[in-house]
mmCIF file of C-alpha atoms in Angstrom:
data_model
loop_
_atom_site.group_PDB
_atom_site.id
_atom_site.type_symbol
_atom_site.label_atom_id
_atom_site.label_comp_id
_atom_site.label_asym_id
_atom_site.label_seq_id
_atom_site.Cartn_x
_atom_site.Cartn_y
_atom_site.Cartn_z
ATOM 1 C CA ASP A 1 -2.827 -4.724 -16.746
ATOM 2 C CA THR A 2 -2.684 -4.151 -13.624
ATOM 3 C CA ALA A 3 -0.684 -7.551 -12.031
ATOM 4 C CA VAL A 4 2.444 -8.823 -10.266
ATOM 5 C CA SER A 5 4.499 -9.671 -13.164
ATOM 6 C CA GLN A 6 8.069 -11.987 -13.685
ATOM 7 C CA THR A 7 10.578 -12.021 -16.269
ATOM 8 C CA PRO A 8 11.112 -14.638 -17.379
ATOM 9 C CA LYS A 9 9.110 -17.111 -17.502
ATOM 10 C CA TYR A 10 11.495 -19.787 -17.696
ATOM 11 C CA LEU A 11 15.212 -20.449 -17.465
ATOM 12 C CA VAL A 12 17.176 -22.743 -18.826
ATOM 13 C CA THR A 13 20.824 -22.816 -17.130
ATOM 14 C CA GLN A 14 24.265 -24.118 -16.556
ATOM 15 C CA MET A 15 25.388 -25.641 -12.611
ATOM 16 C CA GLY A 16 27.714 -22.710 -11.242
ATOM 17 C CA ASN A 17 25.900 -20.437 -13.327
ATOM 18 C CA ASP A 18 24.230 -16.708 -11.799
ATOM 19 C CA LYS A 19 20.807 -15.368 -12.596
ATOM 20 C CA SER A 20 18.817 -12.953 -11.648
ATOM 21 C CA ILE A 21 15.091 -13.566 -11.224
ATOM 22 C CA LYS A 22 12.722 -9.989 -11.630
ATOM 23 C CA CYS A 23 9.893 -9.127 -10.784
ATOM 24 C CA GLU A 24 7.057 -5.975 -10.455
ATOM 25 C CA GLN A 25 4.581 -5.159 -8.864
ATOM 26 C CA ASN A 26 2.363 -2.141 -9.937
ATOM 27 C CA LEU A 27 -0.923 -2.140 -7.828
ATOM 28 C CA GLY A 28 0.906 0.621 -5.115
ATOM 29 C CA HIS A 29 1.748 -2.626 -3.047
ATOM 30 C CA ASP A 30 3.913 -1.413 0.263
ATOM 31 C CA THR A 31 4.825 -5.400 0.303
ATOM 32 C CA MET A 32 6.636 -8.176 -1.392
ATOM 33 C CA TYR A 33 7.264 -11.609 -1.402
ATOM 34 C CA TRP A 34 9.673 -14.752 -2.868
ATOM 35 C CA TYR A 35 8.328 -18.434 -2.685
ATOM 36 C CA LYS A 36 10.167 -21.685 -4.080
ATOM 37 C CA GLN A 37 7.579 -24.376 -5.082
ATOM 38 C CA ASP A 38 9.322 -27.327 -5.462
ATOM 39 C CA SER A 39 8.706 -30.809 -7.821
ATOM 40 C CA LYS A 40 5.842 -31.774 -5.374
ATOM 41 C CA LYS A 41 4.312 -28.369 -5.522
ATOM 42 C CA PHE A 42 5.116 -27.228 -1.807
ATOM 43 C CA LEU A 43 5.156 -23.366 -1.323
ATOM 44 C CA LYS A 44 7.620 -22.047 1.103
ATOM 45 C CA ILE A 45 8.353 -18.263 1.596
ATOM 46 C CA MET A 46 11.864 -17.305 1.294
ATOM 47 C CA PHE A 47 11.851 -13.741 1.536
ATOM 48 C CA SER A 48 9.760 -10.927 2.554
ATOM 49 C CA TYR A 49 10.270 -6.794 1.606
ATOM 50 C CA ASN A 50 8.319 -3.730 2.903
ATOM 51 C CA ASN A 51 9.204 -0.763 1.362
ATOM 52 C CA LYS A 52 12.402 -1.629 0.530
ATOM 53 C CA GLU A 53 13.557 -3.219 3.794
ATOM 54 C CA LEU A 54 13.994 -6.580 4.438
ATOM 55 C CA ILE A 55 11.182 -8.092 6.296
ATOM 56 C CA ILE A 56 11.628 -12.581 6.423
ATOM 57 C CA ASN A 57 14.560 -14.205 5.500
ATOM 58 C CA GLU A 58 13.980 -17.813 6.087
ATOM 59 C CA THR A 59 16.214 -20.529 5.745
ATOM 60 C CA VAL A 60 17.843 -19.597 2.598
ATOM 61 C CA PRO A 61 21.089 -20.240 1.299
ATOM 62 C CA ASN A 62 23.341 -16.666 0.795
ATOM 63 C CA ARG A 63 23.929 -17.291 -2.553
ATOM 64 C CA PHE A 64 19.752 -16.280 -2.842
ATOM 65 C CA SER A 65 20.462 -12.300 -2.581
ATOM 66 C CA PRO A 66 17.001 -10.318 -2.595
ATOM 67 C CA LYS A 67 17.165 -6.964 -4.185
ATOM 68 C CA SER A 68 14.429 -4.324 -3.829
ATOM 69 C CA PRO A 69 15.704 -0.622 -5.780
ATOM 70 C CA ASP A 70 12.332 0.126 -4.725
ATOM 71 C CA LYS A 71 8.527 -0.560 -3.444
ATOM 72 C CA ALA A 72 7.326 -1.709 -6.647
ATOM 73 C CA HIS A 73 10.710 -3.976 -7.652
ATOM 74 C CA LEU A 74 11.947 -7.363 -5.796
ATOM 75 C CA ASN A 75 14.777 -9.245 -7.750
ATOM 76 C CA LEU A 76 16.162 -12.554 -7.153
ATOM 77 C CA HIS A 77 19.865 -13.368 -8.084
ATOM 78 C CA ILE A 78 21.020 -16.953 -7.327
ATOM 79 C CA ASN A 79 25.062 -16.993 -7.314
ATOM 80 C CA SER A 80 26.344 -20.338 -8.325
ATOM 81 C CA LEU A 81 23.602 -22.110 -9.102
ATOM 82 C CA GLU A 82 22.545 -26.089 -7.899
ATOM 83 C CA LEU A 83 20.956 -28.664 -9.430
ATOM 84 C CA GLY A 84 18.769 -28.381 -5.835
ATOM 85 C CA ASP A 85 17.374 -24.627 -7.470
ATOM 86 C CA SER A 86 15.096 -26.633 -9.725
ATOM 87 C CA ALA A 87 11.904 -25.070 -8.841
ATOM 88 C CA VAL A 88 9.119 -22.455 -9.857
ATOM 89 C CA TYR A 89 9.857 -19.467 -8.178
ATOM 90 C CA PHE A 90 6.633 -16.559 -7.463
ATOM 91 C CA CYS A 91 6.470 -13.053 -6.770
ATOM 92 C CA ALA A 92 3.885 -12.090 -4.871
ATOM 93 C CA SER A 93 2.987 -8.507 -3.182
ATOM 94 C CA SER A 94 -0.184 -7.620 -0.155
ATOM 95 C CA PRO A 95 -1.622 -3.959 0.007
ATOM 96 C CA ARG A 96 -0.324 -2.635 3.534
ATOM 97 C CA ALA A 97 2.849 -3.490 5.425
ATOM 98 C CA HIS A 98 2.943 -6.704 6.623
ATOM 99 C CA LYS A 99 -0.707 -7.652 8.129
ATOM 100 C CA SER A 100 -1.926 -11.465 9.105
ATOM 101 C CA TYR A 101 -4.956 -10.732 6.714
ATOM 102 C CA ASN A 102 -3.525 -9.261 3.386
ATOM 103 C CA GLU A 103 -4.520 -11.378 0.227
ATOM 104 C CA GLN A 104 -1.372 -11.818 -1.305
ATOM 105 C CA PHE A 105 -1.056 -10.825 -5.411
ATOM 106 C CA PHE A 106 1.210 -14.056 -7.026
ATOM 107 C CA GLY A 107 3.228 -13.620 -10.429
ATOM 108 C CA PRO A 108 2.732 -16.397 -13.003
ATOM 109 C CA GLY A 109 6.091 -17.918 -11.722
ATOM 110 C CA THR A 110 9.556 -18.266 -13.113
ATOM 111 C CA ARG A 111 10.487 -22.425 -14.197
ATOM 112 C CA LEU A 112 14.077 -22.098 -13.197
ATOM 113 C CA THR A 113 15.966 -25.322 -14.695
ATOM 114 C CA VAL A 114 19.795 -26.536 -14.129
ATOM 115 C CA LEU A 115 21.211 -28.355 -15.834
ATOM 116 C CA ALA B 1 4.321 -22.480 15.045
ATOM 117 C CA GLN B 2 0.864 -22.780 12.657
ATOM 118 C CA SER B 3 1.251 -25.808 10.023
ATOM 119 C CA VAL B 4 -1.647 -26.126 7.299
ATOM 120 C CA THR B 5 -2.472 -29.618 5.970
ATOM 121 C CA GLN B 6 -4.322 -30.882 3.353
ATOM 122 C CA PRO B 7 -5.150 -34.145 3.659
ATOM 123 C CA ASP B 8 -5.461 -35.520 0.250
ATOM 124 C CA ILE B 9 -3.374 -35.397 -2.764
ATOM 125 C CA HIS B 10 -5.329 -35.880 -5.489
ATOM 126 C CA ILE B 11 -9.297 -35.599 -5.559
ATOM 127 C CA THR B 12 -10.639 -36.786 -9.145
ATOM 128 C CA VAL B 13 -14.442 -35.937 -9.630
ATOM 129 C CA SER B 14 -16.877 -36.479 -12.433
ATOM 130 C CA GLU B 15 -18.336 -32.733 -14.347
ATOM 131 C CA GLY B 16 -21.425 -31.421 -11.964
ATOM 132 C CA ALA B 17 -20.625 -33.092 -9.402
ATOM 133 C CA SER B 18 -19.932 -31.302 -6.012
ATOM 134 C CA LEU B 19 -16.935 -31.233 -4.807
ATOM 135 C CA GLU B 20 -15.376 -30.661 -0.803
ATOM 136 C CA LEU B 21 -11.672 -30.232 -0.483
ATOM 137 C CA ARG B 22 -9.732 -30.140 2.966
ATOM 138 C CA CYS B 23 -8.114 -28.566 4.777
ATOM 139 C CA ASN B 24 -6.754 -28.457 8.622
ATOM 140 C CA TYR B 25 -4.736 -26.018 10.065
ATOM 141 C CA SER B 26 -3.199 -25.807 13.780
ATOM 142 C CA TYR B 27 -2.742 -22.646 15.390
ATOM 143 C CA GLY B 28 -3.049 -21.130 18.882
ATOM 144 C CA ALA B 29 -5.233 -18.493 17.606
ATOM 145 C CA THR B 30 -7.794 -18.369 14.946
ATOM 146 C CA PRO B 31 -5.990 -17.802 12.192
ATOM 147 C CA TYR B 32 -6.564 -16.530 8.720
ATOM 148 C CA LEU B 33 -7.084 -18.583 5.674
ATOM 149 C CA PHE B 34 -7.052 -18.522 2.457
ATOM 150 C CA TRP B 35 -7.862 -20.688 -0.604
ATOM 151 C CA TYR B 36 -5.676 -20.348 -3.546
ATOM 152 C CA VAL B 37 -6.306 -22.355 -6.867
ATOM 153 C CA GLN B 38 -3.216 -22.527 -9.435
ATOM 154 C CA SER B 39 -3.824 -23.848 -12.440
ATOM 155 C CA PRO B 40 -1.324 -25.759 -14.918
ATOM 156 C CA GLY B 41 1.570 -23.054 -15.974
ATOM 157 C CA GLN B 42 -0.138 -20.294 -13.923
ATOM 158 C CA GLY B 43 0.747 -18.688 -10.804
ATOM 159 C CA LEU B 44 -1.916 -18.468 -7.576
ATOM 160 C CA GLN B 45 -5.478 -16.899 -7.677
ATOM 161 C CA LEU B 46 -7.434 -16.305 -4.469
ATOM 162 C CA LEU B 47 -10.910 -18.108 -4.374
ATOM 163 C CA LEU B 48 -11.449 -16.948 -0.677
ATOM 164 C CA LYS B 49 -10.617 -16.102 2.451
ATOM 165 C CA TYR B 50 -11.879 -16.133 6.125
ATOM 166 C CA PHE B 51 -11.215 -13.010 9.260
ATOM 167 C CA SER B 52 -13.691 -13.089 11.268
ATOM 168 C CA GLY B 53 -17.643 -13.612 11.666
ATOM 169 C CA ASP B 54 -19.640 -15.873 9.290
ATOM 170 C CA THR B 55 -18.101 -18.809 9.254
ATOM 171 C CA LEU B 56 -19.155 -19.219 5.908
ATOM 172 C CA VAL B 57 -17.373 -18.130 2.899
ATOM 173 C CA GLN B 58 -18.019 -17.040 -0.101
ATOM 174 C CA GLY B 59 -15.570 -16.867 -3.061
ATOM 175 C CA ILE B 60 -15.146 -16.557 -6.688
ATOM 176 C CA LYS B 61 -16.355 -19.382 -9.245
ATOM 177 C CA GLY B 62 -18.654 -20.565 -7.102
ATOM 178 C CA PHE B 63 -16.567 -21.620 -4.415
ATOM 179 C CA GLU B 64 -16.971 -21.671 -0.626
ATOM 180 C CA ALA B 65 -15.530 -22.819 2.560
ATOM 181 C CA GLU B 66 -16.807 -23.155 5.988
ATOM 182 C CA PHE B 67 -14.494 -22.481 9.237
ATOM 183 C CA LYS B 68 -15.035 -24.894 11.606
ATOM 184 C CA ARG B 69 -13.057 -24.031 15.002
ATOM 185 C CA SER B 70 -13.669 -26.857 16.414
ATOM 186 C CA GLN B 71 -12.258 -29.081 14.622
ATOM 187 C CA SER B 72 -9.630 -26.826 13.031
ATOM 188 C CA SER B 73 -10.673 -27.112 9.462
ATOM 189 C CA PHE B 74 -11.288 -24.662 6.544
ATOM 190 C CA ASN B 75 -12.613 -26.911 4.126
ATOM 191 C CA LEU B 76 -13.481 -26.079 0.387
ATOM 192 C CA ARG B 77 -17.267 -26.979 -1.055
ATOM 193 C CA LYS B 78 -17.918 -26.919 -4.539
ATOM 194 C CA PRO B 79 -21.855 -27.894 -5.504
ATOM 195 C CA SER B 80 -21.481 -28.634 -9.058
ATOM 196 C CA VAL B 81 -17.411 -28.962 -10.797
ATOM 197 C CA HIS B 82 -16.756 -27.472 -14.670
ATOM 198 C CA TRP B 83 -14.519 -28.981 -16.578
ATOM 199 C CA SER B 84 -11.862 -25.623 -16.099
ATOM 200 C CA ASP B 85 -12.085 -25.965 -12.271
ATOM 201 C CA ALA B 86 -9.499 -29.317 -12.739
ATOM 202 C CA ALA B 87 -6.041 -27.320 -11.058
ATOM 203 C CA GLU B 88 -3.934 -27.661 -7.864
ATOM 204 C CA TYR B 89 -5.300 -26.470 -4.762
ATOM 205 C CA PHE B 90 -3.817 -24.409 -2.012
ATOM 206 C CA CYS B 91 -5.111 -23.901 1.434
ATOM 207 C CA ALA B 92 -3.116 -21.328 3.855
ATOM 208 C CA SER B 93 -3.220 -19.486 6.699
ATOM 209 C CA SER B 94 -2.315 -16.521 8.520
ATOM 210 C CA GLY B 95 -0.677 -16.335 12.241
ATOM 211 C CA SER B 96 1.080 -13.757 14.302
ATOM 212 C CA ALA B 97 4.393 -14.765 12.292
ATOM 213 C CA ARG B 98 2.847 -12.362 9.331
ATOM 214 C CA GLN B 99 3.501 -15.132 6.195
ATOM 215 C CA LEU B 100 1.872 -17.482 4.364
ATOM 216 C CA THR B 101 1.957 -21.051 5.304
ATOM 217 C CA PHE B 102 0.543 -23.464 2.192
ATOM 218 C CA GLY B 103 -0.488 -26.606 2.908
ATOM 219 C CA SER B 104 0.924 -29.170 0.298
ATOM 220 C CA GLY B 105 -1.847 -28.864 -2.305
ATOM 221 C CA THR B 106 -4.708 -30.593 -3.814
ATOM 222 C CA GLN B 107 -4.977 -32.180 -7.494
ATOM 223 C CA LEU B 108 -8.398 -31.911 -8.538
ATOM 224 C CA THR B 109 -9.243 -34.042 -11.724
ATOM 225 C CA VAL B 110 -12.648 -33.442 -13.307
ATOM 226 C CA LEU B 111 -13.688 -36.246 -15.928
ATOM 227 C CA PRO B 112 -16.169 -34.948 -18.430
#
């Protein structure tokens, strides 16, 4: 199936650990994103990559580091996890170089719980 | 800076009743506007989008939305709600920043 996929779907870990979330899209899109959805369902963009180049880097702690090995993948690595990092993280992609009218296609989300 | 407001946190309707979810945007020019739906435990799915032209936009699953510039609104409507429509609905806009700004969402409950 063509889609945006994320692994893992659930991630439970201890404070202070380092973890990664992987995202892959097979839609041939140029641009990929990471969003954080907090406990109140509020969605906020974290990062955006276009053809492996960082385009958007919102005010996110530098413990969060995105990595794009190729334009079909955008992984999110989080160092020294904190309780406040608990959230659902969504990956998304869109067809062309960062056009405002582009629809974004979302992955199923990764629910991160930090204990 | 652009912003999107969804005034209703939670709406409850009976199955078969009509639905209107409100969305207001704040942006100097005409933004690009989107409605997404998030079913429990799922990612977001696009229902419809407005870029220009006809202000009444048809989407999937029988939804439509109307862009009203004078009211800075883009309300989502459905004439007859089905139990499977129970979900979280997000309005979003995209302007010169070329990134989606989401509203806080409206949780829809459908009563049998």
